[in-house]
Amino acid sequence: MTRTRLARTFVLALLPILTVTCTTAPKADYPAAPVPFTAVHLTDAFWAPRLETNRAVTIPHNFKLAEETKRVKNFELAAEAQAGARDLKFCTAYPFDDSDVYKVIEAASYSLATRADPEMEKYIDGLVAKIAAAQEPDGYLYTSRTIGGPPPQSWLGKERFSNLYMSHELYNLGHLYEAAAAHFQATGKKNLLAVATKSADFIAREFGPGKRTNPPGHEEIEIGLVKLYRVTGTRKYLELANFFIDARGKTEGRIPYGREGHKELLYGEYAQDDKPFVEQTTAVGHAVRAGYLYAGAADVAALTGNQAYVAALDKIWADVVGTKLYITGGIGAAGAWEGYGPPYRLPNASAYAETCANIATFLWNSRMLRLELDAKYADVMERILYNGVLSGISLSGDKFFYPNPLTSYGQHERTPWFTCACCPPNVARILSSVPGYFYAASGDRVFVNLFAQGTGKLRAGGTDVEIAQTTEYPWKGEVKIEVKPAKAAEFTLAVRIPGWALNRPVPSDLYTYTEAADGAPVLKVNGETVAITPDKGYALVSRKWQTGDVVELSLPMPVRRVAANEAVEEDRGRVAVERGPLVYCAEWPDNDGRVSNLVLADGTPLASEARPELLGGVVVVKGEAEALSEKAGKIIIEKKPLVLIPYYAWANRGKGEMTVWLARDPAKARIAREPGLSAKAKVTASEKAVNPRRVNDQLEPEGSDDAASYMHWWPKKGTLEWLEYGFEAPVRVSESSVYWFDDTGGGECRVPASWRLLYKSGETWLPVKAAGEYGVAKDAWNAVKFAPVRTAALRLEVQLQKDWSAGVHEWKIK
Ligand SMILES: [Zn+2]
């Protein structure tokens, strides 16, 4: 409930390395180079339509919203301010809103690189002119300060760079640099690149040993600086990225950050600044910040050979994949700080798993893959991409999720935009560049990392090679790979054998399949079966290749049940379902409107079925579930058909229940209760109550800190508040039970100081004659009986504790 939002991501386009001012050419680098997305052409039924929707819908939508929400206007005002205009006002909510414009330009540039669009190119040129005009003469670029007037946030700090913890001055620039590199590579134009290098030269003058030494509170500039270095060859940009990473967690030379009353030098775990980066061993704090730091550190490690960075990255990665990764590839369990929670704490309904955090972690893993050439990183990438990234965007391409929960009681819905709009343009830029993650090349080894029908063009064995995949992946596991060298050549084709096909859903013991595998991968070369002996997850095929050579990979795709490590309390007694790389979920439209009361018993057969007409064409999973409900006061169990859809496709048919982790143990299902008296009441509440109607939704909590469905008064504290049940006609009531919400350890809600019940008598509110205490126990129903009243309205009056807020899960009356 304490939201401090920000956000965002990136990619790895290595297009032509053009020379602007080439002071030193890169020497050390990643052992494998990606085959750029411009050289990979997807023609499949899964990605190709998504990329087209991204080009035709998502990118224009992002530009439109950036204009409508006045993010673009901020740049115009910054220019006017420099021309002498006074009394101007920043138009949007956050100082990092500039970055959304940069990110859409980056996304559009990737799109332009594969398909010319003169109109879009012209529009971007107009935007670039506005950005250039907003830049101050010395290179400083940050519209919220340049505009002047009342600052949108205390986050700005009084002076330039005086509150780097929250100002996002350097964060914005990281996205500017990424956009500039992409735009230059796509169009050959230097207009945005000139803005970026002017900015980076200025930052290099201001920051570094003996100068300013505070690192950014929100990482991202590191990635951007590395991209600028790759494009320009200017080594000081790489050195500055390295400097910013090294500056974390060290007080030397640091300036206390600027919010009034704050004197701490370090930003703490929230910003991965509690200790030097090379001493960090676990993933902590804000998950997008963390992901960009790790991605930037991998870049610097690749380009400088810094093994201490690699050692830190390996440890942090093991912590994430071993204890903090949602099965959907979602990252960041805790909404309170938009970030990593403790090990194995992976709540489902309240999962944050911000789209940007999932993207950031995907980008980090894509770098680890090229650094260590181990397919375990591609396993994580694939899981994130097909599940946790795609769930961030609607099938229509114009609605987005910020958090990506694994359970919903109907409270979640994608929206066209957010006040903090980091996620929408982030999805756009990742989708634009998806083809760039399929192949990589290292020496005489060609890596096939992901599968989709289409072609990739690359160099291997001293000749041009086209790799052509024919497959219906991710729906079918047969992949035909034709290798077409321009002339016969010797090299090794390294075909990834996905972990899921080798009985290992993730490269850790966080998740396991509950049953033995049914079939094993088969590899054939020119029709002859060859043994698969995976080397770091790859089947290696070395030969003198010539046109006509065909490698066929067959990956059995049975429906698999997955269990979480017992240490994950929220998933105990539950089971998830996967098929191939896709995680499945049960959603309300396919299951009679309700899924939280379903039990998927062990051993119940599950089968797949292609449904080309459903949700853009999916394979569903079908089986039978037991539904628990209350009828005439008794609990009954009914068998029902169960239909599961791919998780990425949920929430495209309206709001309602969804769950990834189905109850396996009946005790974990939520019984569908008969509507009691409270369910028939109209709920009203005191001012600024949040989600009051959840108090009679009949979703019984599993504990006071259950974040599934509750109302609260946060951020109000210490006040007198109320909830009210109103009835069309008077009802007789004699008993009330309240389940208090309390998020000690995560938020600021506590059980109340005191409370009482009032009923409406005419126009007057009178207290009921209670026969016992008004309890404030946690993790329990607080029931109170009272002398029966006939009334049209009942009121729960709540005195919040001093300095604390409060909330209610459920309020039942009889
Ligand atoms: Zn985001």
JSON list of C-alpha atoms and ligand atoms in Angstrom, two decimals, residues 6-8 103 288 354-357 401-402 420-424 426, ligand 1:
[
{"chain": "A", "resi": 6, "resn": "LEU", "atom": "CA", "xyz": [8.62, 3.92, -11.33]},
{"chain": "A", "resi": 7, "resn": "ALA", "atom": "CA", "xyz": [9.97, 1.52, -13.79]},
{"chain": "A", "resi": 8, "resn": "ARG", "atom": "CA", "xyz": [10.79, 0.05, -17.19]},
{"chain": "A", "resi": 103, "resn": "LYS", "atom": "CA", "xyz": [10.82, 4.15, -24.62]},
{"chain": "A", "resi": 288, "resn": "VAL", "atom": "CA", "xyz": [12.86, -3.24, -11.92]},
{"chain": "A", "resi": 354, "resn": "GLU", "atom": "CA", "xyz": [5.29, -6.03, -12.48]},
{"chain": "A", "resi": 355, "resn": "THR", "atom": "CA", "xyz": [5.42, -6.31, -16.24]},
{"chain": "A", "resi": 356, "resn": "CYS", "atom": "CA", "xyz": [8.57, -4.16, -16.25]},
{"chain": "A", "resi": 357, "resn": "ALA", "atom": "CA", "xyz": [10.23, -6.37, -13.62]},
{"chain": "A", "resi": 401, "resn": "PHE", "atom": "CA", "xyz": [-1.31, -5.00, -16.67]},
{"chain": "A", "resi": 402, "resn": "TYR", "atom": "CA", "xyz": [1.09, -3.38, -14.24]},
{"chain": "A", "resi": 420, "resn": "CYS", "atom": "CA", "xyz": [2.91, 5.72, -13.79]},
{"chain": "A", "resi": 421, "resn": "ALA", "atom": "CA", "xyz": [3.08, 4.40, -17.35]},
{"chain": "A", "resi": 422, "resn": "CYS", "atom": "CA", "xyz": [6.33, 2.48, -17.38]},
{"chain": "A", "resi": 423, "resn": "CYS", "atom": "CA", "xyz": [4.85, -0.83, -18.48]},
{"chain": "A", "resi": 424, "resn": "PRO", "atom": "CA", "xyz": [3.00, -0.09, -21.76]},
{"chain": "A", "resi": 426, "resn": "ASN", "atom": "CA", "xyz": [8.20, -1.39, -22.16]},
{"chain": "B", "resi": 1, "resn": "ZN", "atom": "ZN", "xyz": [6.24, -0.97, -15.23]}
]
